[in-house]
Amino acid sequence: MDNRSEIRDFLTSRRAKITPERAGVTSYGSRRVAGLRRAEVAQLAGVSVEYYSRLERGNLTGVSDSVLDALARALRLDEAERAHLYDLARAAGPAARKRRRPPPQGVRANVQRLLDAMTEAPAVVMNGRTDALAANQLGRALFVPVYAGPSRPPNFARFTFLDSRARDFWGDWDRIADDTVEMLRAQAGRDPYDRALTDLIGELSTRSEEFRTRWAAHDVRLHRTGIKHFRHPVIGELHLTFEVMDLATDEGLSLVAYGTEPGTASEDGLRLLASWSATQAQDADANRS
């Protein structure tokens, strides 16, 4: 992806979101847009208008951390947006291509053994492209429609936007769609030279208007914890908490584990899912015999 255009569009979109009132800027005269003017951002960041204009044209090469911090404060960036700005600045450097190692294409045997030992919680290992590189038995059972698709490895973004079953499976499809695009946008900032990611974004942009609209917003999100709502084709409604844990040894991979609040219907549903998945596994073993 073109780093300069990514920088330009991100800064422009953030500037357009901030009103003078929110930024504490006194507004004079008529305004063509609701957001801040370049001169106002420059003033808030403590840089010249010419310098900020250069940044917004997509040139972050050599920009210091202090300037990035000032820019983040001026634009009222949240944690995810601030991290994205730093990622874009790193990617603008001359050594960006050399520093990034290719992302792992699978998981180590020890990681798979850890997943298999998690017998009461669905768990999946994902990369930044939302490929499901590994899962335990409950994870595959929870995401059975995702694994039923033709994509290998299964890809959550492709499922969400291109599979007709996704709107039934996700209890809150719009929020999942927003989160998915925002995570992909953040990943694109971290690794703009990942050809597989570029291809995925191109495919989704070509085939899904819902994706294109969200991608154009340049929003980013950190994926760490929360609640997801499912309509499982066998179990029915499940409301599961999730935690995302980065695998420190395997850069770019995260383990996502799901659980329930004690004493809820979803806790009973998760037990039912475990029973169903065990039956499916036994049937599969019998068919192979």
mmCIF file of C-alpha atoms in Angstrom:
data_model
loop_
_atom_site.group_PDB
_atom_site.id
_atom_site.type_symbol
_atom_site.label_atom_id
_atom_site.label_comp_id
_atom_site.label_asym_id
_atom_site.label_seq_id
_atom_site.Cartn_x
_atom_site.Cartn_y
_atom_site.Cartn_z
ATOM 1 C CA MET A 1 0.000 0.000 0.000
ATOM 2 C CA ASP A 2 1.059 3.583 -0.613
ATOM 3 C CA ASN A 3 2.373 4.863 2.711
ATOM 4 C CA ARG A 4 2.132 8.523 1.730
ATOM 5 C CA SER A 5 -1.524 8.298 0.761
ATOM 6 C CA GLU A 6 -2.266 6.350 3.952
ATOM 7 C CA ILE A 7 -0.672 9.124 6.035
ATOM 8 C CA ARG A 8 -2.455 11.859 4.087
ATOM 9 C CA ASP A 9 -5.873 10.265 4.342
ATOM 10 C CA PHE A 10 -5.473 9.354 8.010
ATOM 11 C CA LEU A 11 -4.425 12.850 9.099
ATOM 12 C CA THR A 12 -7.073 14.495 6.930
ATOM 13 C CA SER A 13 -9.811 12.235 8.297
ATOM 14 C CA ARG A 14 -8.752 12.861 11.926
ATOM 15 C CA ARG A 15 -8.631 16.635 11.375
ATOM 16 C CA ALA A 16 -12.117 16.561 9.866
ATOM 17 C CA LYS A 17 -13.512 14.838 12.973
ATOM 18 C CA ILE A 18 -12.518 17.528 15.461
ATOM 19 C CA THR A 19 -14.637 20.649 15.815
ATOM 20 C CA PRO A 20 -13.022 23.920 16.955
ATOM 21 C CA GLU A 21 -15.139 23.771 20.110
ATOM 22 C CA ARG A 22 -13.806 20.336 21.020
ATOM 23 C CA ALA A 23 -10.234 21.441 20.361
ATOM 24 C CA GLY A 24 -10.667 24.645 22.364
ATOM 25 C CA VAL A 25 -10.043 26.829 19.319
ATOM 26 C CA THR A 26 -11.868 30.128 18.873
ATOM 27 C CA SER A 27 -13.530 30.087 15.469
ATOM 28 C CA TYR A 28 -13.800 33.249 13.370
ATOM 29 C CA GLY A 29 -15.740 33.729 10.156
ATOM 30 C CA SER A 30 -17.538 31.186 8.043
ATOM 31 C CA ARG A 31 -16.121 27.674 7.702
ATOM 32 C CA ARG A 32 -16.392 25.387 4.684
ATOM 33 C CA VAL A 33 -15.900 22.277 6.817
ATOM 34 C CA ALA A 34 -16.851 21.321 10.366
ATOM 35 C CA GLY A 35 -13.366 20.150 11.300
ATOM 36 C CA LEU A 36 -10.193 22.026 12.068
ATOM 37 C CA ARG A 37 -8.203 23.978 9.514
ATOM 38 C CA ARG A 38 -4.576 23.018 8.868
ATOM 39 C CA ALA A 39 -3.429 26.259 10.487
ATOM 40 C CA GLU A 40 -5.363 25.425 13.642
ATOM 41 C CA VAL A 41 -3.823 21.951 13.902
ATOM 42 C CA ALA A 42 -0.382 23.460 13.349
ATOM 43 C CA GLN A 43 -0.970 25.982 16.112
ATOM 44 C CA LEU A 44 -2.171 23.312 18.540
ATOM 45 C CA ALA A 45 0.811 21.086 17.715
ATOM 46 C CA GLY A 46 3.319 23.925 17.985
ATOM 47 C CA VAL A 47 4.636 23.637 14.428
ATOM 48 C CA SER A 48 4.502 25.899 11.415
ATOM 49 C CA VAL A 49 1.655 25.682 8.933
ATOM 50 C CA GLU A 50 4.164 24.806 6.197
ATOM 51 C CA TYR A 51 5.585 21.956 8.277
ATOM 52 C CA TYR A 52 2.162 20.529 9.147
ATOM 53 C CA SER A 53 1.095 20.812 5.491
ATOM 54 C CA ARG A 54 4.134 18.722 4.576
ATOM 55 C CA LEU A 55 3.095 16.078 7.117
ATOM 56 C CA GLU A 56 -0.476 16.010 5.842
ATOM 57 C CA ARG A 57 0.806 15.553 2.293
ATOM 58 C CA GLY A 58 2.091 12.201 3.537
ATOM 59 C CA ASN A 59 5.703 12.894 4.459
ATOM 60 C CA LEU A 60 6.461 11.579 7.965
ATOM 61 C CA THR A 61 10.051 10.623 7.165
ATOM 62 C CA GLY A 62 12.352 11.612 10.005
ATOM 63 C CA VAL A 63 9.606 13.110 12.164
ATOM 64 C CA SER A 64 10.582 13.014 15.851
ATOM 65 C CA ASP A 65 8.560 11.323 18.588
ATOM 66 C CA SER A 66 7.977 14.708 20.222
ATOM 67 C CA VAL A 67 6.333 16.039 17.062
ATOM 68 C CA LEU A 68 4.226 12.876 16.726
ATOM 69 C CA ASP A 69 3.134 13.256 20.351
ATOM 70 C CA ALA A 70 2.222 16.903 19.776
ATOM 71 C CA LEU A 71 0.295 15.973 16.659
ATOM 72 C CA ALA A 72 -1.564 13.203 18.509
ATOM 73 C CA ARG A 73 -2.556 15.664 21.237
ATOM 74 C CA ALA A 74 -3.668 18.292 18.733
ATOM 75 C CA LEU A 75 -5.825 15.789 16.864
ATOM 76 C CA ARG A 76 -7.135 14.222 20.096
ATOM 77 C CA LEU A 77 -6.078 10.746 18.986
ATOM 78 C CA ASP A 78 -7.081 7.795 21.144
ATOM 79 C CA GLU A 79 -4.684 4.951 22.004
ATOM 80 C CA ALA A 80 -5.328 3.004 18.809
ATOM 81 C CA GLU A 81 -5.046 6.102 16.602
ATOM 82 C CA ARG A 82 -1.827 7.206 18.310
ATOM 83 C CA ALA A 83 -0.289 3.753 17.786
ATOM 84 C CA HIS A 84 -1.388 3.858 14.146
ATOM 85 C CA LEU A 85 0.268 7.250 13.643
ATOM 86 C CA TYR A 86 3.538 5.882 15.014
ATOM 87 C CA ASP A 87 3.225 2.797 12.789
ATOM 88 C CA LEU A 88 2.746 4.998 9.730
ATOM 89 C CA ALA A 89 5.798 7.042 10.697
ATOM 90 C CA ARG A 90 7.925 3.901 11.127
ATOM 91 C CA ALA A 91 6.742 2.564 7.781
ATOM 92 C CA ALA A 92 7.801 5.845 6.155
ATOM 93 C CA GLY A 93 11.426 5.216 7.160
ATOM 94 C CA PRO A 94 13.950 3.910 4.612
ATOM 95 C CA ALA A 95 14.577 0.658 6.539
ATOM 96 C CA ALA A 96 10.925 -0.310 6.994
ATOM 97 C CA ARG A 97 10.988 -3.131 4.446
ATOM 98 C CA LYS A 98 14.137 -4.665 5.900
ATOM 99 C CA ARG A 99 13.030 -4.575 9.531
ATOM 100 C CA ARG A 100 9.781 -6.489 9.129
ATOM 101 C CA ARG A 101 10.042 -10.276 9.184
ATOM 102 C CA PRO A 102 7.483 -12.295 7.212
ATOM 103 C CA PRO A 103 4.542 -13.168 9.482
ATOM 104 C CA PRO A 104 4.312 -16.828 10.573
ATOM 105 C CA GLN A 105 2.200 -19.041 8.337
ATOM 106 C CA GLY A 106 1.299 -21.473 11.122
ATOM 107 C CA VAL A 107 1.800 -22.139 14.819
ATOM 108 C CA ARG A 108 4.485 -24.017 16.692
ATOM 109 C CA ALA A 109 3.642 -27.493 17.991
ATOM 110 C CA ASN A 110 3.889 -26.240 21.570
ATOM 111 C CA VAL A 111 1.247 -23.600 20.879
ATOM 112 C CA GLN A 112 -1.098 -26.215 19.401
ATOM 113 C CA ARG A 113 -0.582 -28.428 22.465
ATOM 114 C CA LEU A 114 -1.474 -25.455 24.660
ATOM 115 C CA LEU A 115 -4.642 -24.892 22.642
ATOM 116 C CA ASP A 116 -5.606 -28.557 22.897
ATOM 117 C CA ALA A 117 -5.133 -28.439 26.677
ATOM 118 C CA MET A 118 -7.777 -25.702 26.888
ATOM 119 C CA THR A 119 -10.815 -27.979 27.039
ATOM 120 C CA GLU A 120 -13.384 -25.602 28.557
ATOM 121 C CA ALA A 121 -12.756 -22.427 26.543
ATOM 122 C CA PRO A 122 -12.926 -21.931 22.765
ATOM 123 C CA ALA A 123 -9.573 -20.591 21.586
ATOM 124 C CA VAL A 124 -8.141 -19.531 18.231
ATOM 125 C CA VAL A 125 -4.727 -18.260 17.147
ATOM 126 C CA MET A 126 -4.987 -15.442 14.595
ATOM 127 C CA ASN A 127 -2.636 -13.211 12.670
ATOM 128 C CA GLY A 128 -3.165 -9.555 11.821
ATOM 129 C CA ARG A 129 -4.972 -10.474 8.588
ATOM 130 C CA THR A 130 -7.627 -12.306 10.698
ATOM 131 C CA ASP A 131 -6.498 -15.706 9.406
ATOM 132 C CA ALA A 132 -7.352 -18.487 11.876
ATOM 133 C CA LEU A 133 -4.041 -20.363 11.902
ATOM 134 C CA ALA A 134 -4.949 -22.802 14.681
ATOM 135 C CA ALA A 135 -7.735 -23.595 17.135
ATOM 136 C CA ASN A 136 -8.735 -26.086 19.778
ATOM 137 C CA GLN A 137 -11.733 -28.394 19.415
ATOM 138 C CA LEU A 138 -14.116 -25.922 21.046
ATOM 139 C CA GLY A 139 -12.785 -23.084 18.903
ATOM 140 C CA ARG A 140 -13.500 -24.997 15.713
ATOM 141 C CA ALA A 141 -16.938 -25.902 17.046
ATOM 142 C CA LEU A 142 -17.759 -22.293 17.939
ATOM 143 C CA PHE A 143 -16.702 -21.024 14.530
ATOM 144 C CA VAL A 144 -18.080 -23.915 12.527
ATOM 145 C CA PRO A 145 -19.543 -21.643 9.771
ATOM 146 C CA VAL A 146 -16.160 -19.954 9.355
ATOM 147 C CA TYR A 147 -14.379 -23.294 9.013
ATOM 148 C CA ALA A 148 -17.066 -24.517 6.609
ATOM 149 C CA GLY A 149 -16.079 -21.882 4.045
ATOM 150 C CA PRO A 150 -13.631 -22.535 1.194
ATOM 151 C CA SER A 151 -10.896 -20.198 2.472
ATOM 152 C CA ARG A 152 -7.773 -21.869 3.855
ATOM 153 C CA PRO A 153 -6.709 -20.827 6.341
ATOM 154 C CA PRO A 154 -10.159 -19.635 7.383
ATOM 155 C CA ASN A 155 -10.275 -15.851 7.372
ATOM 156 C CA PHE A 156 -12.672 -13.926 9.612
ATOM 157 C CA ALA A 157 -12.719 -10.782 7.477
ATOM 158 C CA ARG A 158 -13.528 -12.733 4.325
ATOM 159 C CA PHE A 159 -16.250 -14.638 6.186
ATOM 160 C CA THR A 160 -17.770 -11.480 7.660
ATOM 161 C CA PHE A 161 -18.074 -9.595 4.370
ATOM 162 C CA LEU A 162 -18.378 -12.287 1.704
ATOM 163 C CA ASP A 163 -20.214 -15.227 3.324
ATOM 164 C CA SER A 164 -24.009 -15.049 3.401
ATOM 165 C CA ARG A 165 -24.049 -16.946 6.717
ATOM 166 C CA ALA A 166 -22.157 -14.193 8.537
ATOM 167 C CA ARG A 167 -25.163 -11.935 9.230
ATOM 168 C CA ASP A 168 -26.951 -14.824 10.922
ATOM 169 C CA PHE A 169 -23.878 -16.000 12.820
ATOM 170 C CA TRP A 170 -22.796 -12.641 14.257
ATOM 171 C CA GLY A 171 -25.406 -11.363 16.684
ATOM 172 C CA ASP A 172 -24.205 -7.797 16.046
ATOM 173 C CA TRP A 173 -22.932 -7.888 12.463
ATOM 174 C CA ASP A 174 -22.482 -4.122 12.098
ATOM 175 C CA ARG A 175 -20.209 -3.896 15.124
ATOM 176 C CA ILE A 176 -18.200 -6.944 14.038
ATOM 177 C CA ALA A 177 -17.856 -5.445 10.556
ATOM 178 C CA ASP A 178 -16.627 -2.146 12.024
ATOM 179 C CA ASP A 179 -14.168 -3.911 14.349
ATOM 180 C CA THR A 180 -12.837 -6.117 11.559
ATOM 181 C CA VAL A 181 -12.095 -3.238 9.193
ATOM 182 C CA GLU A 182 -10.565 -1.146 11.962
ATOM 183 C CA MET A 183 -8.267 -4.026 12.950
ATOM 184 C CA LEU A 184 -7.212 -4.548 9.324
ATOM 185 C CA ARG A 185 -6.536 -0.817 8.957
ATOM 186 C CA ALA A 186 -4.319 -0.908 12.057
ATOM 187 C CA GLN A 187 -2.492 -3.964 10.702
ATOM 188 C CA ALA A 188 -1.935 -2.224 7.376
ATOM 189 C CA GLY A 189 -0.208 0.575 9.267
ATOM 190 C CA ARG A 190 2.018 -1.896 11.102
ATOM 191 C CA ASP A 191 2.944 -3.905 8.020
ATOM 192 C CA PRO A 192 2.133 -2.045 4.778
ATOM 193 C CA TYR A 193 4.352 -4.387 2.734
ATOM 194 C CA ASP A 194 2.444 -7.587 3.574
ATOM 195 C CA ARG A 195 1.381 -8.711 0.103
ATOM 196 C CA ALA A 196 -1.231 -11.149 1.414
ATOM 197 C CA LEU A 197 -2.842 -8.352 3.439
ATOM 198 C CA THR A 198 -2.853 -6.036 0.427
ATOM 199 C CA ASP A 199 -4.458 -8.783 -1.676
ATOM 200 C CA LEU A 200 -7.107 -9.415 0.982
ATOM 201 C CA ILE A 201 -8.000 -5.726 1.226
ATOM 202 C CA GLY A 202 -8.166 -5.505 -2.555
ATOM 203 C CA GLU A 203 -10.465 -8.526 -2.742
ATOM 204 C CA LEU A 204 -12.803 -7.218 -0.047
ATOM 205 C CA SER A 205 -12.843 -3.724 -1.548
ATOM 206 C CA THR A 206 -13.765 -5.141 -4.939
ATOM 207 C CA ARG A 207 -16.477 -7.490 -3.729
ATOM 208 C CA SER A 208 -18.081 -5.688 -0.768
ATOM 209 C CA GLU A 209 -19.508 -2.177 -0.717
ATOM 210 C CA GLU A 210 -19.931 -2.521 3.067
ATOM 211 C CA PHE A 211 -16.182 -3.059 3.353
ATOM 212 C CA ARG A 212 -15.307 -0.216 0.959
ATOM 213 C CA THR A 213 -17.394 2.280 2.916
ATOM 214 C CA ARG A 214 -15.806 1.338 6.215
ATOM 215 C CA TRP A 215 -12.285 1.199 4.788
ATOM 216 C CA ALA A 216 -12.598 4.758 3.482
ATOM 217 C CA ALA A 217 -13.222 6.035 7.034
ATOM 218 C CA HIS A 218 -9.606 5.286 8.088
ATOM 219 C CA ASP A 219 -10.712 4.269 11.592
ATOM 220 C CA VAL A 220 -8.491 1.960 13.654
ATOM 221 C CA ARG A 221 -9.059 -0.234 16.701
ATOM 222 C CA LEU A 222 -7.074 -2.278 19.203
ATOM 223 C CA HIS A 223 -8.531 -5.764 19.671
ATOM 224 C CA ARG A 224 -8.003 -6.788 23.300
ATOM 225 C CA THR A 225 -11.106 -7.648 25.310
ATOM 226 C CA GLY A 226 -14.882 -7.412 25.196
ATOM 227 C CA ILE A 227 -18.055 -9.391 24.547
ATOM 228 C CA LYS A 228 -19.181 -10.979 21.300
ATOM 229 C CA HIS A 229 -22.686 -12.122 20.486
ATOM 230 C CA PHE A 230 -23.187 -15.267 18.427
ATOM 231 C CA ARG A 231 -26.125 -17.101 16.883
ATOM 232 C CA HIS A 232 -24.578 -20.534 16.586
ATOM 233 C CA PRO A 233 -26.289 -22.764 13.985
ATOM 234 C CA VAL A 234 -26.591 -25.628 16.517
ATOM 235 C CA ILE A 235 -26.454 -24.092 20.001
ATOM 236 C CA GLY A 236 -28.302 -20.837 19.383
ATOM 237 C CA GLU A 237 -27.483 -17.544 21.106
ATOM 238 C CA LEU A 238 -24.197 -17.228 22.961
ATOM 239 C CA HIS A 239 -22.792 -14.124 24.617
ATOM 240 C CA LEU A 240 -19.091 -14.743 25.205
ATOM 241 C CA THR A 241 -16.361 -12.640 26.721
ATOM 242 C CA PHE A 242 -13.006 -12.668 24.960
ATOM 243 C CA GLU A 243 -9.396 -11.891 25.811
ATOM 244 C CA VAL A 244 -6.619 -11.369 23.262
ATOM 245 C CA MET A 245 -3.090 -12.404 24.251
ATOM 246 C CA ASP A 246 -0.137 -11.694 21.974
ATOM 247 C CA LEU A 247 2.284 -14.590 21.490
ATOM 248 C CA ALA A 248 5.559 -12.870 22.350
ATOM 249 C CA THR A 249 7.754 -15.450 20.604
ATOM 250 C CA ASP A 250 5.645 -15.416 17.442
ATOM 251 C CA GLU A 251 5.468 -11.793 16.326
ATOM 252 C CA GLY A 252 2.143 -10.916 14.763
ATOM 253 C CA LEU A 253 0.170 -13.828 16.261
ATOM 254 C CA SER A 254 -2.440 -13.590 19.013
ATOM 255 C CA LEU A 255 -4.352 -16.181 20.998
ATOM 256 C CA VAL A 256 -8.022 -15.290 21.422
ATOM 257 C CA ALA A 257 -9.828 -17.172 24.191
ATOM 258 C CA TYR A 258 -13.574 -17.055 24.890
ATOM 259 C CA GLY A 259 -15.506 -17.553 28.118
ATOM 260 C CA THR A 260 -18.814 -16.808 29.817
ATOM 261 C CA GLU A 261 -20.148 -15.048 32.858
ATOM 262 C CA PRO A 262 -20.919 -17.616 35.609
ATOM 263 C CA GLY A 263 -24.523 -18.612 36.053
ATOM 264 C CA THR A 264 -25.698 -17.363 32.657
ATOM 265 C CA ALA A 265 -27.514 -19.138 29.871
ATOM 266 C CA SER A 266 -24.374 -18.779 27.789
ATOM 267 C CA GLU A 267 -22.458 -20.864 30.355
ATOM 268 C CA ASP A 268 -24.970 -23.667 29.774
ATOM 269 C CA GLY A 269 -24.683 -23.082 26.046
ATOM 270 C CA LEU A 270 -20.905 -23.427 26.167
ATOM 271 C CA ARG A 271 -21.274 -26.784 27.958
ATOM 272 C CA LEU A 272 -23.704 -27.870 25.262
ATOM 273 C CA LEU A 273 -21.216 -26.744 22.609
ATOM 274 C CA ALA A 274 -18.525 -28.868 24.273
ATOM 275 C CA SER A 275 -20.811 -31.911 24.257
ATOM 276 C CA TRP A 276 -21.770 -31.366 20.626
ATOM 277 C CA SER A 277 -18.154 -30.887 19.531
ATOM 278 C CA ALA A 278 -17.105 -34.075 21.339
ATOM 279 C CA THR A 279 -19.836 -35.995 19.497
ATOM 280 C CA GLN A 280 -18.720 -34.502 16.190
ATOM 281 C CA ALA A 281 -15.126 -35.508 16.899
ATOM 282 C CA GLN A 282 -16.165 -39.071 17.763
ATOM 283 C CA ASP A 283 -18.213 -39.343 14.567
ATOM 284 C CA ALA A 284 -15.267 -38.062 12.528
ATOM 285 C CA ASP A 285 -12.954 -40.637 14.130
ATOM 286 C CA ALA A 286 -15.478 -43.380 13.397
ATOM 287 C CA ASN A 287 -15.719 -42.350 9.748
ATOM 288 C CA ARG A 288 -11.937 -42.465 9.399
ATOM 289 C CA SER A 289 -11.778 -45.983 10.887
#
